[in-house]
Amino acid sequence: MGYTKEQLAVVHHADGHAIVGAVAGSGKTHTMVARVIHLLKSGVEPRRILVLMFNKSAQEEFARRLKRACADEGLPVAEVQTFHGFGLRLAKRMVEAGLLNGAKLETEGYTIRKLAREVLLRVNAESGEDNQLDLNFDVVTEFLDTIDILKGELYPTPDERWAATLADVDKRFVRGFSLFEEARLERGIRLFSDLIYDPVMVALRNPEIQRFIGDRYAHVIIDEFQDINEAQMTLIRMIAGTRAFVMAVGDDDQTIYGWRGAKPEYMTSLFRKEFAGASCYTLPHTFRYGHSLSLLANFVITRNTNRTDKICVSGIERKTALDVRLVTSNPGAEALKIVQEWSASGRGLHEVAILVREYAHSISSEVALLQARIPYRIVGAAPFFDRSDVLGLRAYLQLAAGGLAGIASFERRAKLVQALLTTPTLYLRRDMLESIAEAVAERPQDFLAIAERAFRNDTRALPFTRDRRLRALDTWRWAMSASGNKKAADLLGELLLKTNLQKEIEKNVPDPREAAEKIRMIGQIIRLARERGESPVAFVAFLDQLADDYGAAEGRDDRVLITSCHRAKGCEWPLVILPELTDGSFPVIRDGANDKAIEDERRLFYVATTRAQERLALISPMDQALIAMSKTGKSDPPPKPLASRFLYEANLSVAVEGLESARKVEPDARCAAIIGRYRSVQCLAE
């Protein structure tokens, strides 16, 4: 594989800092390897070159390609590290020098979660009755995620710059952070995030210590620079010291981890502010997809204002088909049709990825695939029928369908009982929750008696907690006595009213985004139940059959992949399907959303669409306004579009036509032709 002139400019960059904007699929790894080879050939010692990657798999792949390239050239291999791998080494050096306390790296999930629960119990003890945290799995996970976020932003820094932004973090979690750090240090452990946080915080508090970090390298090359947080940026400053030249490679248009501290500003302005005089390069050619998708991606992402000015142009002779489906039916059924068409043409199911904005949006596709006996695997979440929110509703339906004794599996009964006891939360301690679940699994016919006895014997329960549990008993009795003629959807609708489940979720899930997704997940299940129009007995049997079908296909290699748009970053597939492209579903925010939030969502849409190599299928509700606008060459969505506003912005008809226009000119002139077509349409739109 050769190099474009833009890639060669990066490879042969002279001394000085540099920032490289690389569009999706632009061959940045290929270019970075060549850059390291160029430095080695120029006489730079391998020990003076550092390449920093974000995760282990990327580091291993880069190291493998670099090793092969160095072997071909007869050169020694330069150092390739992850940020956390470098942090681990740095922490060990600081411990040896007496600058940092020794500690064990704790990777055991059970131990970490146990410590987090202990801390949150202390937080609850300090809070009033009406401000208790439910210590379920999801809340503990969210607390640990928040700790990582705060550490990524170096909270608390010496200048206390976080004080103005802590309003976005649950105050109970902020208090928990302090308690967690006290407990962590007392026990002498470090978590994964501490590998950067601990040494950086030590160095920040004592600038003299920074000499242990800086001026050891002549060249530092950083991959996926758009994803860094403040802790990593601070570490880069320290590594660079006063001597190293830093080359940052990334794409601000793919900054989709904002909740982890990533900001497009690191690419657009902060790097050049930090490293004055930096040269700027762009890798505009993609080698993943064709001109039509390039145009679509450009039309959408250039709506963002907080970005560098670059245009993505295909550098290969590949037609990437844009398959837009406007449907009045279930989007999952349409996704199934597309998969079946692909399979019928002789292509493999493993070449297909269904990307969802939220896992709540996977349900319709999962159901359709399971009913058609098409195997799939889901990454990043459990199959919909095994998710905690769905299991809770399933448990209530089981009560109405004849009770828990109707479930043959002991393990399944215990799982459903736990879901029942947490939908909504009853603030049960983990040991109590497991004890009740095990007892009921053994004697399901005695469910109410076992639960009531456990509740009344819990002398540690607060008054408001005891009241909640007694009300839950009444709700379970209601479900068990529900009329056999009642539809599953109707029963679930009444359940939401009786339990005030939506407000309970909003109150007890600290992250509003996670709470909203849980609510939408419940809405999707009720929609499915309404579509089927079945009794609780029939609907429960339907869910069980789907679970059995999924289990039967596990282990097969040729399966459709379902995953989130966030997890798709860095990946590619011949066929990518995006279902549920309704405004409000993608983007998930509705009226009143600020520009920053919309730009965040637009970047995610850009990432999702640019994973496709041969075919991109976009499934949207039927929207006559979108059809009409596609004929005008304009792309501004109406005030309240039905289809995703991003489909309007994509200017789909022009994107498809742009491919044919590009084929009419010589290959060397195609780049200019595509850019010219893009610019002309933008002028019309304005």
XYZ file of C-alpha atoms in Angstrom:
686
model
C 0.000 0.000 0.000
C 1.359 3.371 -1.006
C 0.844 6.777 0.496
C -1.127 9.853 -0.473
C 0.661 13.171 -0.629
C -1.101 14.166 2.585
C 0.132 11.040 4.361
C 3.672 11.624 3.096
C 3.598 15.174 4.473
C 2.876 13.734 7.925
C 5.502 11.008 7.564
C 8.234 13.517 6.612
C 7.219 16.232 9.077
C 10.293 18.132 10.241
C 11.094 18.935 13.863
C 8.393 20.696 15.833
C 4.970 19.857 17.185
C 2.206 18.732 14.835
C -1.490 17.948 14.932
C -3.026 15.641 12.331
C -6.756 15.636 11.568
C -7.545 12.193 10.150
C -11.026 11.418 8.791
C -12.674 8.053 9.409
C -10.887 5.266 7.536
C -7.981 7.488 6.443
C -5.210 4.962 7.186
C -3.794 6.816 10.170
C -2.187 3.683 11.647
C -0.489 3.036 8.291
C 0.763 6.637 8.357
C 1.897 6.595 11.998
C 3.924 3.423 11.470
C 5.617 5.084 8.494
C 6.311 8.154 10.635
C 8.124 6.063 13.250
C 10.131 4.303 10.523
C 11.105 7.695 9.099
C 12.313 8.897 12.508
C 14.363 5.739 13.038
C 15.924 6.058 9.600
C 16.725 9.689 10.410
C 18.887 8.523 13.304
C 16.513 8.991 16.249
C 17.235 6.347 18.896
C 14.301 3.950 19.517
C 14.356 4.733 23.267
C 13.734 8.381 22.397
C 10.444 7.647 20.584
C 7.184 7.003 22.434
C 3.875 6.034 20.802
C 0.829 6.299 23.078
C -2.364 4.363 22.318
C -5.702 4.279 24.117
C -6.352 0.610 24.688
C -4.509 -2.695 24.767
C -5.919 -4.060 21.512
C -4.924 -0.921 19.573
C -1.493 -0.976 21.207
C -0.948 -4.634 20.326
C -2.066 -4.127 16.713
C 0.159 -1.077 16.260
C 3.128 -2.821 17.891
C 2.629 -5.843 15.631
C 2.573 -3.699 12.467
C 5.522 -1.603 13.630
C 7.575 -4.701 14.477
C 6.946 -6.128 11.010
C 7.832 -2.818 9.315
C 11.012 -2.473 11.395
C 12.016 -6.046 10.544
C 11.555 -5.321 6.827
C 13.839 -2.277 7.147
C 16.341 -3.887 9.512
C 15.577 -1.322 12.237
C 15.176 -1.599 16.032
C 11.639 -1.234 17.391
C 10.449 1.918 19.162
C 8.345 1.925 22.325
C 4.545 1.569 22.028
C 2.509 2.000 25.215
C -1.045 2.537 26.343
C -1.640 5.569 28.547
C -2.371 3.309 31.499
C 0.616 1.063 30.786
C 2.851 4.129 30.847
C 1.129 5.291 34.043
C 1.765 1.935 35.712
C 5.447 2.140 34.930
C 5.543 5.730 36.139
C 3.792 4.848 39.396
C 6.317 2.058 40.055
C 9.198 4.491 39.496
C 7.630 6.992 41.894
C 7.141 4.319 44.534
C 10.808 3.277 44.207
C 11.852 6.924 44.571
C 9.698 7.352 47.669
C 7.423 9.870 45.957
C 4.268 7.736 45.994
C 2.931 5.222 48.468
C 3.083 1.607 47.380
C -0.222 -0.017 46.525
C -1.630 -3.139 44.923
C -3.334 -2.820 41.546
C -6.840 -4.117 42.241
C -8.538 -5.613 39.178
C -11.009 -7.955 40.867
C -14.465 -6.582 40.120
C -16.078 -8.136 43.176
C -13.592 -6.488 45.557
C -13.968 -3.068 43.934
C -17.769 -3.241 43.956
C -17.777 -4.380 47.577
C -15.707 -1.345 48.556
C -18.011 0.936 46.542
C -21.101 -0.504 48.287
C -19.506 0.023 51.703
C -18.837 3.649 50.818
C -22.370 4.224 49.524
C -23.786 2.711 52.712
C -21.886 5.418 54.619
C -23.302 8.022 52.215
C -26.819 6.734 52.891
C -26.177 6.847 56.635
C -25.331 10.540 56.305
C -28.414 11.256 54.143
C -32.016 11.735 55.151
C -34.769 9.161 54.648
C -35.898 10.776 51.423
C -32.413 10.952 49.924
C -31.336 7.303 49.962
C -29.397 5.667 47.137
C -30.606 2.274 45.988
C -27.457 0.151 46.144
C -28.314 -2.085 43.209
C -25.845 -3.207 40.569
C -26.558 -0.309 38.201
C -26.146 2.409 40.838
C -22.879 0.932 42.120
C -21.642 0.763 38.515
C -22.629 4.374 37.938
C -20.829 5.428 41.115
C -17.631 3.715 39.995
C -17.987 5.311 36.542
C -18.368 8.713 38.209
C -15.182 8.131 40.191
C -13.353 7.459 36.915
C -14.826 10.633 35.390
C -13.756 12.782 38.351
C -10.274 11.313 38.250
C -10.092 11.858 34.503
C -10.754 15.530 35.184
C -8.236 15.563 38.056
C -10.756 16.352 40.758
C -9.893 17.957 43.109
C -7.157 19.908 41.387
C -5.103 22.510 43.249
C -7.059 25.347 41.646
C -10.409 23.688 42.370
C -11.497 24.355 38.811
C -14.127 21.669 39.109
C -16.168 23.639 41.632
C -18.302 25.259 38.943
C -19.090 22.022 37.118
C -19.815 19.665 39.980
C -23.488 20.563 39.626
C -23.595 17.961 36.840
C -22.554 15.221 39.274
C -24.880 13.762 41.905
C -23.876 15.370 45.229
C -24.102 11.989 46.942
C -21.503 10.667 44.519
C -19.221 13.659 45.176
C -19.302 12.869 48.891
C -18.825 9.208 48.040
C -15.728 10.068 46.013
C -13.978 11.520 49.074
C -14.933 8.542 51.231
C -13.892 6.087 48.525
C -10.454 7.683 48.207
C -9.966 7.545 51.974
C -10.872 3.858 52.000
C -8.744 3.092 48.931
C -5.629 4.684 50.358
C -6.214 3.070 53.750
C -6.359 -0.377 52.121
C -3.359 0.315 49.892
C -4.948 -0.369 46.505
C -5.020 1.299 43.110
C -7.710 1.003 40.493
C -7.102 1.157 36.762
C -7.871 4.894 36.611
C -5.380 5.535 39.433
C -2.489 4.474 37.222
C -2.655 7.932 35.668
C -4.436 9.835 38.447
C -2.039 9.042 41.295
C 1.303 9.965 39.678
C -0.157 13.019 37.925
C -1.704 14.359 41.135
C 1.587 13.858 42.978
C 3.445 15.760 40.259
C 0.864 18.567 40.163
C 1.238 19.151 43.895
C 5.030 19.248 43.625
C 6.380 20.561 40.291
C 9.869 19.399 41.228
C 8.685 15.840 40.838
C 7.908 16.433 37.164
C 11.625 15.953 36.406
C 10.997 12.229 36.940
C 8.655 12.301 33.960
C 9.809 14.832 31.390
C 12.596 15.222 28.863
C 13.218 11.495 28.348
C 11.842 11.432 24.793
C 12.565 13.349 21.628
C 9.302 12.431 19.864
C 5.897 11.545 21.305
C 3.146 10.327 18.932
C -0.405 10.061 20.278
C -3.235 8.149 18.632
C -6.965 8.981 19.018
C -6.085 12.328 20.495
C -9.708 13.477 20.398
C -10.533 10.971 23.150
C -8.119 12.198 25.807
C -9.255 13.689 29.102
C -7.589 16.279 31.309
C -5.540 13.713 33.242
C -4.086 12.327 30.008
C -3.470 15.814 28.614
C -1.609 16.741 31.777
C 0.468 13.575 31.518
C 1.348 14.443 27.908
C 2.556 17.877 29.011
C 4.758 16.272 31.629
C 6.166 13.654 29.255
C 6.956 16.282 26.627
C 8.763 18.450 29.141
C 10.840 21.103 27.373
C 12.439 18.928 24.688
C 10.043 16.473 23.051
C 8.155 17.158 19.845
C 4.549 15.996 20.116
C 2.467 14.730 17.181
C -1.218 14.298 17.983
C -3.352 12.270 15.561
C -7.125 12.148 15.748
C -10.449 13.349 14.423
C -12.456 15.907 16.348
C -15.534 14.757 14.411
C -15.258 11.427 16.243
C -15.229 12.873 19.767
C -18.043 10.776 21.222
C -16.858 10.120 24.785
C -17.745 13.486 26.250
C -19.061 11.935 29.478
C -15.549 10.569 30.051
C -13.967 13.990 29.701
C -13.145 13.969 25.977
C -13.558 17.338 24.261
C -13.239 18.286 20.571
C -11.382 21.387 21.796
C -8.289 19.271 22.389
C -8.078 18.905 18.597
C -9.542 22.232 17.510
C -7.683 24.661 19.772
C -6.166 23.347 23.019
C -3.289 21.424 21.421
C -2.042 24.458 19.500
C -2.459 26.591 22.605
C -0.447 24.137 24.668
C 2.179 23.373 22.005
C 2.812 26.698 20.302
C 3.866 26.756 16.681
C 2.432 23.337 15.888
C 2.112 22.395 12.222
C -1.355 21.308 11.094
C -2.007 18.412 8.693
C -5.139 16.759 7.345
C -5.688 13.221 6.062
C -8.872 13.791 4.021
C -9.070 10.538 2.024
C -10.979 7.584 3.385
C -10.155 4.068 2.230
C -13.184 2.494 3.900
C -16.159 3.696 1.835
C -17.117 5.344 -1.431
C -18.012 8.859 -2.590
C -21.727 8.677 -1.764
C -21.105 8.000 1.910
C -18.315 10.591 1.946
C -20.805 13.203 0.789
C -23.430 12.084 3.315
C -20.894 12.279 6.128
C -19.720 15.724 5.041
C -23.219 17.128 4.746
C -24.044 16.050 8.287
C -20.869 16.773 10.216
C -20.181 20.203 8.717
C -23.300 21.395 10.535
C -21.146 21.352 13.667
C -19.432 24.619 14.473
C -16.932 23.281 17.013
C -14.695 21.422 14.544
C -11.733 21.812 12.230
C -12.539 22.599 8.627
C -11.949 19.433 6.623
C -13.779 17.518 3.901
C -13.778 13.712 3.741
C -13.217 12.293 0.237
C -13.107 8.647 -0.787
C -9.715 7.459 -1.958
C -10.880 4.124 -3.359
C -12.937 2.758 -6.229
C -15.771 1.445 -4.117
C -19.489 1.996 -4.341
C -21.032 2.273 -0.895
C -24.761 1.905 -1.404
C -27.049 4.176 0.610
C -30.195 2.208 1.413
C -32.842 4.471 2.941
C -35.999 2.747 4.206
C -38.960 4.896 5.258
C -41.375 2.524 6.976
C -44.751 2.613 8.655
C -44.198 -0.748 10.332
C -41.886 -2.039 13.014
C -38.280 -0.951 12.246
C -37.060 -4.376 13.392
C -39.065 -6.035 10.628
C -37.335 -3.798 8.076
C -33.914 -4.556 9.547
C -34.776 -8.248 9.184
C -35.623 -7.784 5.477
C -32.251 -6.131 4.869
C -30.411 -8.953 6.648
C -32.345 -11.571 4.675
C -31.553 -9.814 1.381
C -27.877 -9.767 2.303
C -27.858 -13.431 3.267
C -29.781 -14.441 0.113
C -27.068 -12.808 -2.009
C -24.551 -15.259 -0.555
C -22.990 -12.961 2.035
C -22.249 -13.897 5.636
C -24.251 -12.786 8.657
C -20.996 -11.907 10.447
C -20.549 -9.097 7.896
C -23.633 -7.322 9.261
C -23.739 -4.879 12.176
C -26.912 -3.317 13.561
C -25.896 -0.185 15.448
C -28.272 1.363 17.990
C -28.159 4.720 19.729
C -29.391 3.091 22.919
C -29.842 -0.557 23.754
C -33.549 0.119 24.242
C -33.643 0.477 20.449
C -32.327 -3.046 19.889
C -35.509 -4.792 21.020
C -37.462 -4.662 17.756
C -34.475 -5.968 15.776
C -33.756 -8.712 18.329
C -37.362 -9.925 18.265
C -37.503 -9.922 14.455
C -34.228 -11.851 14.115
C -35.195 -14.404 16.758
C -38.585 -15.057 15.193
C -36.923 -15.606 11.826
C -34.354 -17.955 13.411
C -31.488 -15.697 12.365
C -28.708 -15.895 14.964
C -27.209 -12.758 16.442
C -24.916 -11.718 19.235
C -25.163 -8.538 21.238
C -22.094 -6.740 22.591
C -22.274 -4.191 25.404
C -25.564 -5.381 26.876
C -27.490 -8.536 27.655
C -30.138 -9.777 25.217
C -33.232 -7.692 25.859
C -35.116 -10.463 27.700
C -32.290 -10.712 30.271
C -31.934 -7.012 31.077
C -32.847 -5.999 34.608
C -35.600 -3.580 33.589
C -37.251 -6.170 31.349
C -36.889 -8.939 33.926
C -38.737 -6.773 36.446
C -41.746 -6.427 34.134
C -41.464 -10.096 33.190
C -41.654 -11.036 36.875
C -44.924 -9.128 37.383
C -46.384 -10.791 34.302
C -45.343 -14.162 35.729
C -47.314 -13.427 38.891
C -50.364 -12.739 36.737
C -49.678 -15.810 34.603
C -49.950 -18.268 37.443
C -47.138 -17.444 39.805
C -43.457 -18.155 40.163
C -44.001 -21.896 40.566
C -44.612 -22.053 36.827
C -40.899 -21.511 36.170
C -39.021 -24.791 36.060
C -35.489 -23.494 36.552
C -34.362 -22.706 40.119
C -31.804 -20.225 38.818
C -34.405 -18.500 36.645
C -36.844 -18.218 39.564
C -34.178 -16.631 41.773
C -33.274 -14.176 39.028
C -36.890 -13.110 38.533
C -37.470 -12.715 42.267
C -34.472 -10.396 42.517
C -35.868 -8.367 39.614
C -39.268 -8.224 41.313
C -37.696 -6.973 44.540
C -35.946 -4.126 42.734
C -38.766 -2.948 40.391
C -39.123 -0.423 41.906
C -36.380 -0.547 44.495
C -37.213 -1.660 48.021
C -33.788 -0.630 49.359
C -32.848 -4.163 50.310
C -29.331 -4.991 51.432
C -27.539 -7.364 49.058
C -27.497 -10.212 51.601
C -31.204 -9.777 52.311
C -32.071 -9.602 48.619
C -30.199 -12.805 47.864
C -31.629 -14.571 50.911
C -35.242 -13.815 49.918
C -34.595 -14.768 46.288
C -33.079 -18.117 47.274
C -35.870 -18.935 49.710
C -38.590 -18.090 47.169
C -36.802 -20.074 44.444
C -36.991 -23.113 46.736
C -40.627 -22.539 47.759
C -42.214 -20.302 45.067
C -45.739 -21.036 46.308
C -44.826 -19.259 49.576
C -43.511 -16.106 47.881
C -45.692 -13.582 49.701
C -45.241 -15.164 53.106
C -41.449 -15.369 52.753
C -41.162 -11.760 51.587
C -43.512 -10.381 54.258
C -41.722 -12.216 57.067
C -38.327 -10.943 55.866
C -39.621 -7.374 55.629
C -41.132 -7.398 59.127
C -37.998 -8.922 60.658
C -35.706 -6.268 59.217
C -35.259 -4.079 62.281
C -32.633 -1.968 60.508
C -35.119 -0.653 57.918
C -36.054 3.013 58.015
C -39.765 3.868 58.429
C -40.235 5.019 54.848
C -38.534 1.831 53.630
C -40.910 -0.378 55.641
C -43.867 1.481 54.136
C -42.561 0.932 50.592
C -42.189 -2.778 51.204
C -45.727 -3.145 52.551
C -47.072 -1.325 49.489
C -45.037 -3.687 47.288
C -46.775 -6.666 48.927
C -50.140 -5.148 47.990
C -48.979 -4.644 44.393
C -47.850 -8.276 44.155
C -51.212 -9.446 45.480
C -52.920 -7.289 42.858
C -50.793 -8.814 40.078
C -51.507 -12.355 41.274
C -55.229 -11.701 41.277
C -55.311 -9.923 37.903
C -58.094 -11.053 35.612
C -57.204 -13.790 33.158
C -58.802 -11.685 30.409
C -56.461 -8.756 30.965
C -53.938 -8.123 28.178
C -50.254 -8.100 29.091
C -49.863 -4.521 27.785
C -52.817 -3.312 29.875
C -51.489 -4.987 33.001
C -48.071 -3.398 32.519
C -49.676 0.005 31.947
C -51.585 -0.299 35.220
C -48.414 -1.468 36.948
C -46.581 1.695 35.931
C -49.351 3.774 37.487
C -49.536 1.721 40.695
C -45.792 1.789 41.309
C -45.135 5.251 39.869
C -42.232 3.465 38.199
C -41.077 6.289 35.949
C -40.690 8.750 38.819
C -39.035 6.054 40.915
C -36.437 5.506 38.211
C -35.839 9.231 37.802
C -35.388 9.564 41.567
C -33.141 6.555 42.168
C -30.926 6.525 39.077
C -28.415 9.360 39.602
C -27.522 9.775 35.905
C -30.489 11.365 34.052
C -29.332 9.858 30.754
C -29.329 6.353 32.185
C -32.706 6.949 33.814
C -34.177 8.086 30.495
C -32.846 4.982 28.731
C -34.365 2.716 31.390
C -37.720 4.429 30.924
C -37.493 4.035 27.152
C -36.580 0.358 27.600
C -39.775 -0.183 29.584
C -41.730 1.713 26.924
C -40.339 -0.577 24.220
C -41.464 -3.705 26.082
C -44.955 -2.324 26.575
C -45.058 -1.427 22.873
C -44.086 -4.982 21.990
C -46.760 -6.379 24.296
C -49.346 -4.056 22.751
C -48.361 -5.075 19.210
C -48.863 -8.731 20.078
C -52.086 -8.175 22.024
C -51.567 -11.292 24.132
C -52.497 -12.334 27.628
C -49.797 -12.413 30.328
C -49.582 -16.196 29.935
C -49.052 -16.026 26.162
C -46.657 -13.073 26.298
C -44.514 -14.732 28.967
C -44.384 -17.886 26.848
C -43.362 -15.771 23.860
C -40.472 -14.160 25.787
C -39.331 -17.542 27.077
C -39.303 -19.005 23.574
C -37.159 -16.098 22.336
C -34.709 -16.685 25.182
C -34.500 -20.392 24.287
C -33.897 -19.574 20.605
C -31.117 -17.136 21.489
C -29.418 -19.678 23.706
C -29.589 -22.327 20.998
C -27.616 -20.097 18.586
C -24.852 -19.143 21.047
C -21.438 -20.309 19.941
C -22.119 -19.979 16.214
C -19.550 -17.940 14.298
C -21.841 -16.637 11.565
C -24.118 -14.261 13.476
C -25.379 -10.717 13.060
C -23.789 -8.285 15.484
C -25.908 -5.847 17.485
C -24.037 -3.179 19.405
C -24.131 0.507 20.273
C -22.906 3.350 18.092
C -20.376 4.195 20.805
C -18.891 0.691 20.771
C -18.674 0.720 16.986
C -15.932 3.348 16.968
C -12.741 2.020 15.420
C -14.599 -0.849 13.688
C -15.970 -1.431 10.188
C -18.363 -3.853 8.491
C -19.507 -4.464 4.913
C -23.150 -3.812 5.903
C -24.219 -1.421 8.644
C -27.880 -0.972 9.622
C -29.128 1.959 11.706
C -32.722 1.387 12.875
C -34.999 3.701 14.862
C -33.872 6.928 13.137
C -36.690 8.943 14.653
C -36.059 12.452 15.906
C -35.985 11.985 19.643
C -34.481 8.514 19.302
C -31.435 9.641 17.351
C -30.714 12.279 18.424
C -32.159 11.271 21.779
C -32.661 14.882 22.824
C -35.764 16.798 21.856
C -36.900 20.402 21.945
C -34.811 22.656 24.114
C -31.580 20.767 23.604
C -28.618 23.085 23.500
C -26.255 23.327 20.553
C -23.497 21.405 22.320
C -25.767 18.438 22.982
C -26.904 18.376 19.353
C -23.296 18.552 18.157
C -22.408 15.628 20.420
C -25.233 13.584 18.905
C -24.242 14.604 15.381
C -20.693 13.368 15.934
C -22.093 10.038 17.094
C -24.238 9.783 13.960
C -21.155 10.560 11.879
C -19.201 7.781 13.590
C -22.049 5.280 13.157
C -22.576 5.935 9.448
C -18.882 5.862 8.592
C -18.489 2.268 9.835
C -20.016 0.965 6.576
C -17.833 -0.301 3.757
C -20.257 -1.519 1.075
C -23.771 -0.695 2.221
C -25.347 1.640 4.750
C -29.011 1.026 5.568
C -30.917 3.816 7.309
C -34.359 2.966 8.725
C -36.713 5.818 9.530
C -40.438 6.316 10.027
C -42.310 7.450 6.939
C -41.822 11.213 6.720
C -43.435 12.973 3.786
C -41.578 16.204 4.560
C -38.268 14.355 4.189
C -39.358 12.936 0.841
C -40.419 16.359 -0.402
C -37.261 18.078 0.777
C -35.006 15.474 -0.847
C -36.133 16.782 -4.231
C -35.171 20.394 -3.541
C -31.448 20.080 -2.788
C -31.985 21.734 0.592
C -31.392 20.034 3.887
C -32.782 22.085 6.766
C -35.188 20.006 8.876
C -38.611 21.411 9.816
C -39.149 22.532 13.444
C -40.528 19.139 14.517
C -39.346 16.462 12.085
C -40.610 12.904 12.341
C -37.487 11.349 10.878
C -34.133 12.103 12.468
C -32.968 15.623 11.685
C -29.684 14.050 10.638
C -31.413 12.388 7.671
C -32.498 15.815 6.511
C -28.996 17.162 6.970
C -27.507 14.198 5.074
C -28.981 15.461 1.773
C -29.458 11.853 0.699
C -30.470 12.379 -2.919
C -27.459 14.613 -3.564
C -25.111 12.149 -1.867
C -26.220 9.341 -4.168
C -26.064 11.594 -7.236
C -22.588 12.728 -6.184
C -21.232 9.243 -6.743
C -22.373 9.210 -10.329
C -20.990 12.690 -10.924
C -17.600 11.585 -9.627
C -17.486 8.657 -12.042
C -17.642 11.057 -15.010
C -14.253 12.637 -14.347
C -10.761 11.241 -14.327
C -9.612 9.592 -11.075
C -7.042 12.315 -10.372
C -9.770 14.949 -10.555
C -12.381 13.153 -8.465
C -11.353 14.704 -5.189
C -11.849 18.188 -6.609
C -15.142 17.109 -8.217
C -16.570 15.785 -4.958
C -15.491 18.822 -2.989
C -16.880 21.075 -5.687
C -20.235 19.296 -5.629
C -20.325 19.485 -1.848
C -19.495 23.195 -1.829
C -22.127 24.006 -4.457
C -24.855 22.243 -2.506
C -23.819 23.974 0.684
C -24.138 27.325 -1.066
C -27.643 26.408 -2.260
C -28.636 25.380 1.238
C -27.412 28.678 2.630
